[in-house]
Structure formats: structure tokens, C-alpha cells
Short mmCIF file of C-alpha atoms and ligand atoms in Angstrom, two decimals:
data_model
loop_
_atom_site.label_atom_id
_atom_site.label_comp_id
_atom_site.label_asym_id
_atom_site.label_seq_id
_atom_site.Cartn_x
_atom_site.Cartn_y
_atom_site.Cartn_z
CA UNK A 605 0.02 -0.14 0.00
CA UNK A 606 1.06 3.52 -0.71
CA UNK A 607 -0.47 7.00 0.66
CA UNK A 608 -0.59 10.04 -1.42
CA UNK A 609 -1.30 13.38 0.32
CA UNK A 610 -2.91 16.24 -1.77
CA UNK A 611 -1.75 19.73 -0.95
CA UNK A 612 -4.59 20.25 1.53
CA UNK A 613 -3.59 17.24 3.59
CA UNK A 614 0.16 16.59 3.06
CA UNK A 615 0.93 16.18 6.74
CA UNK A 616 -2.05 14.24 7.80
CA UNK A 617 -1.15 11.91 4.99
CA UNK A 618 2.37 11.64 6.37
CA UNK A 619 1.01 10.85 9.62
CA UNK A 620 -1.41 8.11 8.13
CA UNK A 621 1.29 6.58 6.46
CA UNK A 622 3.29 6.17 9.52
CA UNK A 623 0.43 4.82 11.56
CA UNK A 624 -0.04 2.18 8.76
CA UNK A 625 3.83 1.75 8.41
CA UNK A 626 3.75 2.51 4.67
CA UNK A 627 5.66 4.61 2.67
CA UNK A 628 4.35 8.02 1.87
CA UNK A 629 4.59 8.96 -1.99
CA UNK A 630 6.01 12.73 -2.33
CA UNK A 631 4.06 14.87 -4.78
CA UNK A 632 5.45 18.02 -6.84
CA UNK A 633 2.72 20.54 -7.00
CA UNK A 634 4.69 22.88 -9.37
CA UNK A 635 6.09 22.14 -12.80
CA UNK A 636 8.26 25.32 -12.63
CA UNK A 637 8.82 27.55 -9.66
CA UNK A 638 5.80 29.83 -9.05
CA UNK A 639 3.57 27.57 -11.01
CA UNK A 640 1.72 27.91 -14.28
CA UNK A 641 1.11 31.66 -15.21
CA UNK A 642 -2.46 31.09 -15.78
CA UNK A 643 -3.09 29.63 -12.33
CA UNK A 644 -3.84 25.99 -13.25
CA UNK A 645 -2.74 23.24 -11.09
CA UNK A 646 -0.08 20.70 -11.49
CA UNK A 647 0.66 17.48 -9.77
CA UNK A 648 3.42 14.82 -10.33
CA UNK A 649 3.92 11.58 -8.15
CA UNK A 650 7.72 11.36 -7.40
CA UNK A 651 7.77 7.53 -6.68
CA UNK A 652 5.99 4.36 -8.19
CA UNK A 653 2.71 3.27 -7.16
CA UNK A 654 2.29 0.70 -10.23
CA UNK A 655 0.75 -2.55 -8.96
CA UNK A 656 -0.08 -1.05 -5.32
CA UNK A 657 -3.27 -0.25 -3.64
CA UNK A 658 -3.16 3.78 -3.03
CA UNK A 659 -4.72 5.75 -0.33
CA UNK A 660 -5.06 9.33 -1.58
CA UNK A 661 -5.71 11.85 1.25
CA UNK A 662 -7.39 15.34 0.19
CA UNK A 663 -9.80 17.55 1.62
CA UNK A 664 -12.25 18.91 -0.90
CA UNK A 665 -11.59 22.67 0.41
CA UNK A 666 -11.01 25.25 -1.00
CA UNK A 667 -12.28 24.68 -4.44
CA UNK A 668 -8.81 24.45 -6.09
CA UNK A 669 -8.15 21.31 -3.91
CA UNK A 670 -11.28 19.56 -5.96
CA UNK A 671 -9.54 20.04 -9.16
CA UNK A 672 -6.20 18.72 -7.46
CA UNK A 673 -7.79 15.80 -6.30
CA UNK A 674 -8.91 14.93 -9.64
CA UNK A 675 -5.55 15.51 -11.10
CA UNK A 676 -4.24 13.17 -8.41
CA UNK A 677 -6.66 10.56 -9.02
CA UNK A 678 -5.71 10.39 -12.73
CA UNK A 679 -2.02 10.70 -11.94
CA UNK A 680 -2.34 7.48 -9.76
CA UNK A 681 -4.37 5.82 -12.34
CA UNK A 682 -1.83 6.68 -15.28
CA UNK A 683 0.84 5.28 -13.02
CA UNK A 684 -0.71 1.73 -12.79
CA UNK A 685 -2.24 1.53 -9.09
CA UNK A 686 -4.14 -1.46 -8.64
CA UNK A 687 -6.93 0.32 -6.56
CA UNK A 688 -7.46 3.84 -5.11
CA UNK A 689 -9.19 4.64 -1.77
CA UNK A 690 -9.77 8.46 -1.32
CA UNK A 691 -9.68 9.75 2.12
CA UNK A 692 -11.54 13.00 2.20
CA UNK A 693 -10.92 14.27 5.87
CA UNK A 694 -13.28 17.29 5.14
CA UNK A 695 -15.77 16.94 2.45
CA UNK A 696 -16.50 20.51 1.23
CA UNK A 697 -19.98 21.29 -0.07
CA UNK A 698 -21.53 18.99 2.47
CA UNK A 699 -23.88 21.78 3.69
CA UNK A 700 -25.44 22.05 0.42
CA UNK A 701 -26.92 18.45 0.42
CA UNK A 702 -30.05 19.66 -1.09
CA UNK A 703 -31.68 22.23 -3.45
CA UNK A 704 -32.65 24.93 -0.88
CA UNK A 705 -34.11 27.09 -3.75
CA UNK A 706 -35.45 26.15 -7.00
CA UNK A 707 -32.43 26.28 -9.57
CA UNK A 708 -29.73 25.23 -7.18
CA UNK A 709 -27.60 22.14 -7.62
CA UNK A 710 -27.30 19.47 -4.91
CA UNK A 711 -23.71 20.23 -4.57
CA UNK A 712 -22.52 17.42 -2.34
CA UNK A 713 -24.09 14.81 -4.86
CA UNK A 714 -22.49 16.88 -7.87
CA UNK A 715 -19.00 16.23 -5.98
CA UNK A 716 -19.59 12.73 -4.90
CA UNK A 717 -20.61 11.57 -8.37
CA UNK A 718 -17.44 13.07 -9.82
CA UNK A 719 -15.10 11.87 -7.19
CA UNK A 720 -16.18 8.32 -7.44
CA UNK A 721 -15.13 8.24 -11.15
CA UNK A 722 -11.43 8.10 -9.88
CA UNK A 723 -11.62 5.83 -7.02
CA UNK A 724 -13.02 2.54 -5.74
CA UNK A 725 -13.71 3.51 -2.10
CA UNK A 726 -14.24 6.72 -0.05
CA UNK A 727 -13.78 7.55 3.60
CA UNK A 728 -14.91 10.78 5.02
CA UNK A 729 -14.91 12.16 8.69
CA UNK A 730 -17.96 13.99 10.34
CA UNK A 731 -19.65 14.44 6.87
CA UNK A 732 -22.22 17.17 7.39
CA UNK A 733 -24.91 14.75 6.52
CA UNK A 734 -24.55 10.95 6.44
CA UNK A 735 -27.23 10.86 3.61
CA UNK A 736 -24.61 12.04 1.56
CA UNK A 737 -22.61 8.88 1.43
CA UNK A 738 -25.57 7.50 -0.45
CA UNK A 739 -24.81 9.65 -3.47
CA UNK A 740 -21.86 7.42 -3.99
CA UNK A 741 -22.10 4.17 -5.94
CA UNK A 742 -18.82 2.99 -4.37
CA UNK A 743 -18.30 1.81 -0.76
CA UNK A 744 -18.33 5.10 1.23
CA UNK A 745 -17.88 5.48 5.13
CA UNK A 746 -17.80 8.08 7.42
CA UNK A 747 -15.32 7.91 10.34
CA UNK A 748 -15.87 9.29 13.82
CA UNK A 749 -13.45 11.86 14.74
CA UNK A 750 -15.14 13.47 17.78
CA UNK A 751 -14.02 10.61 20.23
CA UNK A 752 -10.41 11.96 19.65
CA UNK A 753 -11.59 15.54 20.08
CA UNK A 754 -13.37 14.50 23.31
CA UNK A 755 -10.04 12.91 24.59
CA UNK A 756 -8.06 15.90 23.84
CA UNK A 757 -10.52 17.93 26.20
CA UNK A 758 -10.10 15.52 28.93
CA UNK A 759 -7.74 17.65 31.16
CA UNK A 760 -9.78 20.96 30.44
CA UNK A 761 -12.35 20.52 33.28
CA UNK A 762 -15.42 20.78 31.20
CA UNK A 763 -18.73 20.97 33.07
CA UNK A 764 -21.14 21.11 30.03
CA UNK A 765 -20.94 20.35 26.38
CA UNK A 766 -23.18 22.34 24.21
CA UNK A 767 -24.46 21.83 20.88
CA UNK A 768 -25.27 25.08 18.95
CA UNK A 769 -27.98 23.64 17.03
CA UNK A 770 -29.57 20.39 16.37
CA UNK A 771 -27.36 19.46 13.70
CA UNK A 772 -24.42 19.46 16.09
CA UNK A 773 -26.19 17.28 18.55
CA UNK A 774 -24.53 13.81 17.66
CA UNK A 775 -21.28 15.51 17.89
CA UNK A 776 -22.08 17.16 21.48
CA UNK A 777 -23.34 13.57 22.49
CA UNK A 778 -19.90 11.82 21.61
CA UNK A 779 -17.80 14.41 23.21
CA UNK A 780 -20.08 14.55 26.40
CA UNK A 781 -19.80 10.63 26.53
CA UNK A 782 -15.92 10.65 26.44
CA UNK A 783 -15.92 13.37 29.22
CA UNK A 784 -18.71 12.00 31.32
CA UNK A 785 -20.68 15.24 31.32
CA UNK A 786 -24.13 16.29 30.51
CA UNK A 787 -24.90 17.97 27.15
CA UNK A 788 -27.53 20.29 25.97
CA UNK A 789 -28.71 21.82 22.66
CA UNK A 790 -29.45 25.37 21.86
CA UNK A 791 -31.77 26.61 19.16
CA UNK A 792 -30.13 28.35 16.05
CA UNK A 793 -31.60 30.46 13.38
CA UNK A 794 -29.41 31.49 10.63
CA UNK A 795 -30.27 35.13 9.41
CA UNK A 796 -27.56 35.12 6.81
CA UNK A 797 -24.15 33.72 5.80
CA UNK A 798 -22.25 35.64 8.87
CA UNK A 799 -24.98 36.07 11.21
CA UNK A 800 -27.18 33.80 13.44
CA UNK A 801 -29.66 34.16 16.09
CA UNK A 802 -29.58 31.89 19.00
CA UNK A 803 -32.91 31.45 20.89
CA UNK A 804 -32.80 32.96 24.47
CA UNK A 805 -32.56 29.90 26.79
CA UNK A 806 -31.64 29.99 30.65
CA UNK A 807 -28.66 27.58 31.14
CA UNK A 808 -26.95 26.68 34.70
CA UNK A 809 -23.69 27.76 33.71
CA UNK A 810 -22.51 29.94 36.26
CA UNK A 811 -18.87 29.33 37.06
CA UNK A 812 -18.67 26.35 34.70
CA UNK A 813 -16.53 25.53 31.71
CA UNK A 814 -18.47 25.02 28.73
CA UNK A 815 -17.54 23.36 25.54
CA UNK A 816 -19.50 24.29 22.47
CA UNK A 817 -19.10 21.73 19.87
CA UNK A 818 -19.81 21.87 15.98
CA UNK A 819 -18.99 19.97 13.10
CA UNK A 820 -17.65 23.00 11.14
CA UNK A 821 -16.53 26.49 12.24
CA UNK A 822 -16.69 28.69 9.25
CA UNK A 823 -17.01 32.49 9.76
CA UNK A 824 -17.31 31.54 13.49
CA UNK A 825 -20.67 33.36 13.96
CA UNK A 826 -22.59 30.47 15.57
CA UNK A 827 -20.07 29.74 18.21
CA UNK A 828 -19.23 33.43 18.84
CA UNK A 829 -22.89 34.06 19.14
CA UNK A 830 -23.24 31.19 21.61
CA UNK A 831 -19.93 32.16 23.35
CA UNK A 832 -21.25 35.78 24.09
CA UNK A 833 -24.74 34.51 25.38
CA UNK A 834 -22.88 31.92 27.72
CA UNK A 835 -20.47 34.60 29.04
CA UNK A 836 -23.43 36.86 29.74
CA UNK A 837 -24.78 34.04 31.73
CA UNK A 838 -21.86 33.69 33.85
CA UNK A 839 -19.85 30.91 32.13
CA UNK A 840 -16.40 30.69 33.61
CA UNK A 841 -14.75 29.45 30.19
CA UNK A 842 -16.24 29.01 26.78
CA UNK A 843 -14.30 26.44 24.64
CA UNK A 844 -14.99 26.66 20.70
CA UNK A 845 -14.65 22.97 19.39
CA UNK A 846 -15.02 21.61 16.28
CA UNK A 847 -13.89 18.96 13.75
CA UNK A 848 -13.60 20.89 10.68
CA UNK A 849 -11.98 24.42 11.16
CA UNK A 850 -12.52 26.49 8.07
CA UNK A 851 -12.05 29.87 9.70
CA UNK A 852 -13.20 31.86 6.92
CA UNK A 853 -12.07 35.65 6.71
CA UNK A 854 -11.73 36.84 10.07
CA UNK A 855 -13.30 33.83 11.96
CA UNK A 856 -10.58 33.48 14.42
CA UNK A 857 -10.87 37.19 15.64
CA UNK A 858 -14.53 36.75 16.14
CA UNK A 859 -13.79 33.47 18.55
CA UNK A 860 -11.35 35.83 20.66
CA UNK A 861 -14.21 35.99 23.53
CA UNK A 862 -13.71 32.17 23.58
CA UNK A 863 -10.93 30.95 25.98
CA UNK A 864 -9.81 28.39 23.54
CA UNK A 865 -10.52 27.19 20.26
CA UNK A 866 -9.84 23.69 19.31
CA UNK A 867 -9.98 21.94 15.84
CA UNK A 868 -8.73 18.68 14.06
CA UNK A 869 -6.34 18.65 11.22
CA UNK A 870 -8.81 17.67 8.69
CA UNK A 871 -8.28 21.35 7.32
CA UNK A 872 -4.90 22.42 8.83
CA UNK A 873 -4.69 25.58 10.88
CA UNK A 874 -3.02 27.13 13.83
CA UNK A 875 -5.61 25.79 16.00
CA UNK A 876 -5.49 22.01 14.69
CA UNK A 877 -4.47 20.77 18.00
CA UNK A 878 -6.24 16.89 17.39
CA UNK A 879 -4.71 14.77 14.73
CA UNK A 880 -7.40 12.26 13.18
CA UNK A 881 -4.49 10.16 11.50
CA UNK A 882 -5.07 7.37 13.91
CA UNK A 883 -8.73 7.28 13.39
CA UNK A 884 -8.26 6.95 9.69
CA UNK A 885 -5.40 4.52 9.85
CA UNK A 886 -7.75 2.42 11.83
CA UNK A 887 -10.63 2.72 9.46
CA UNK A 888 -8.10 1.82 6.45
CA UNK A 889 -6.94 -1.32 8.48
CA UNK A 890 -10.77 -2.51 8.86
C1 LIG B 452 -24.14 24.27 10.15
O1 LIG B 452 -25.16 23.60 9.86
C2 LIG B 452 -22.82 23.80 10.59
O2 LIG B 452 -23.08 22.65 11.41
C3 LIG B 452 -22.27 24.89 11.58
O3 LIG B 452 -22.96 25.08 12.52
C4 LIG B 452 -22.05 26.03 10.50
O4 LIG B 452 -21.41 25.61 9.40
C5 LIG B 452 -21.08 26.79 11.20
O5 LIG B 452 -20.79 28.20 10.45
P1 LIG B 452 -20.44 29.57 10.97
O6 LIG B 452 -19.03 29.15 11.75
O7 LIG B 452 -20.32 30.30 9.66
O8 LIG B 452 -21.29 30.22 11.88
#
């Protein structure tokens, strides 16, 4: 087996290879220094994969990484690999899992249908809606990363885990089980891409450490709004916790009211404190 990492997941791929005790395949992402003048992408595998099953690790965010995923799939096929499993740590476009308005695409389906053309199986992590796995006609599994996040929080003295909306409830449940704490769910209404409203709810948070757990932090609006409400109600500390830290624009600034921001390395960032390599390695072994 060989492991290839796309440029969105290079170090995670190396870690997965290490856990599996297999060689990572280095990839060149430029033909000439500075890349192509027109901005098109480039990939080249720097060692052989002929006759080998290959694990290709690449999050589909931002958009340029989707094209790069297709190029890597093709390079691996061209190099004669025997099979390809795509590990997609963060499956971008998962939130457009249906046409919300007439004329819109089901973007998650569009991605799934195209990704499966270049591989034999798919692993995702904390996919926004597990129904998306049904868009694949090849074996597709979602791996749980929240237990690892829960273990990371074990020494933080968390008293309460909060899901900012119903969608985040299963994640809060997993983290709370690891920590042996109660969890609650808030009621969120999205006003626009940057603004959410959290329905007023009285929580017993005075003097407590609260971990607000979501699958994704994008603009930070959801957790920042929850955090200011919790602080107003007397919470001692608020931790902002997610699997997938997109941190669009000034999201990390918006989260300054939080005492700590914790994300995994499905999207690498300065707060990727939890590696999910062991989880993917274990899923690839089974
Ligand atoms: C929405 O359904 C997701 O689970 C997250 O709550 C959302 O993506 C967070 O976005 P933001 O950080 O922009 O509020």
C-alpha cells in the first residue's frame, strides 16, 4: 500500500502512512517555480505506485483542491495503481446537501458523483449529513473524529457540552460521553452567511467551563454568538470546538471571546490541535 497526500492534507497523509507503516509518496505541485502563469494546477507523483493499492488523502476545500484531487486520481491511475481509496478528511460542499431554492444544485451529490469516477472507495470524517454517503455508488464510510476531540478535552475541566444547533447534537453527545458530562442543545436560526440568532435559553452555566461543539466553524458566527450568550450568563470559560476549522475571513478574531479554540487537522490551521490520523489509519485497516 502507498499513501499520497494532496496539498490540502500533506502532513495528515504522512501521519496516516506512519500509523500504517507504509511509505508516503511525495508529490510535486509545481512544474516550474511559481506555478503555471494562468493559475492552473499541476501534480506529479515522485515515486512509483504501479500494482499497489493507493490511499489518496485530500480535503475538498478550498475549490482548487477539488481540481487537484481529480488530477491526483488521474496521476495515480496513469501510474498503474491497482486500486484507489480516497480519504476526504473534510468533505467540502456537504452543507449544500439539497436544493434549498429552485434552480440550485445538490452540490454534495455533484461532488460525490465526480469523485467516485476516480476511485474504488471513499472515507470521509464527520460528513455534514451522512445521507451524502448514499450519493456514492462505491463503498463510502464516514469515520468518527469526535472521540479524539473528546479525549483532547479530558484535562480541560469541562462541566457542560453544548451543541449550538440540532445538527451538532450527535457530535456533542459523543464528546460528552467521552468526558462523562451532560450536554444540551441550543436553538439556532441562521439570518445570513455571517449572522445567526440563538434563541434565549437559561442555562445553569454560572462558574462553569462550557465546550461548544460543532462539526464546522466557518465564519465563527455560530460559536461566537453562543459564547457571548454563555459569558453573559456567567460561564467561567467557553471553549470553541470543532472537527473542521474553515475559519473563513476573520473567524478566529470573532472567536477571541472564547478561552480556547480547538480543531482537528482535517483542515490544517494554527488551532489544529487534534490529529485524526489514528482514526483514519484504523478505518483503513478494517
Ligand atoms: C451548520 O449547519 C454547521 O453545522 C455549522 O453550524 C456552521 O457551518 C457554522 O458556520 P459559522 O461558523 O459560519 O457560523
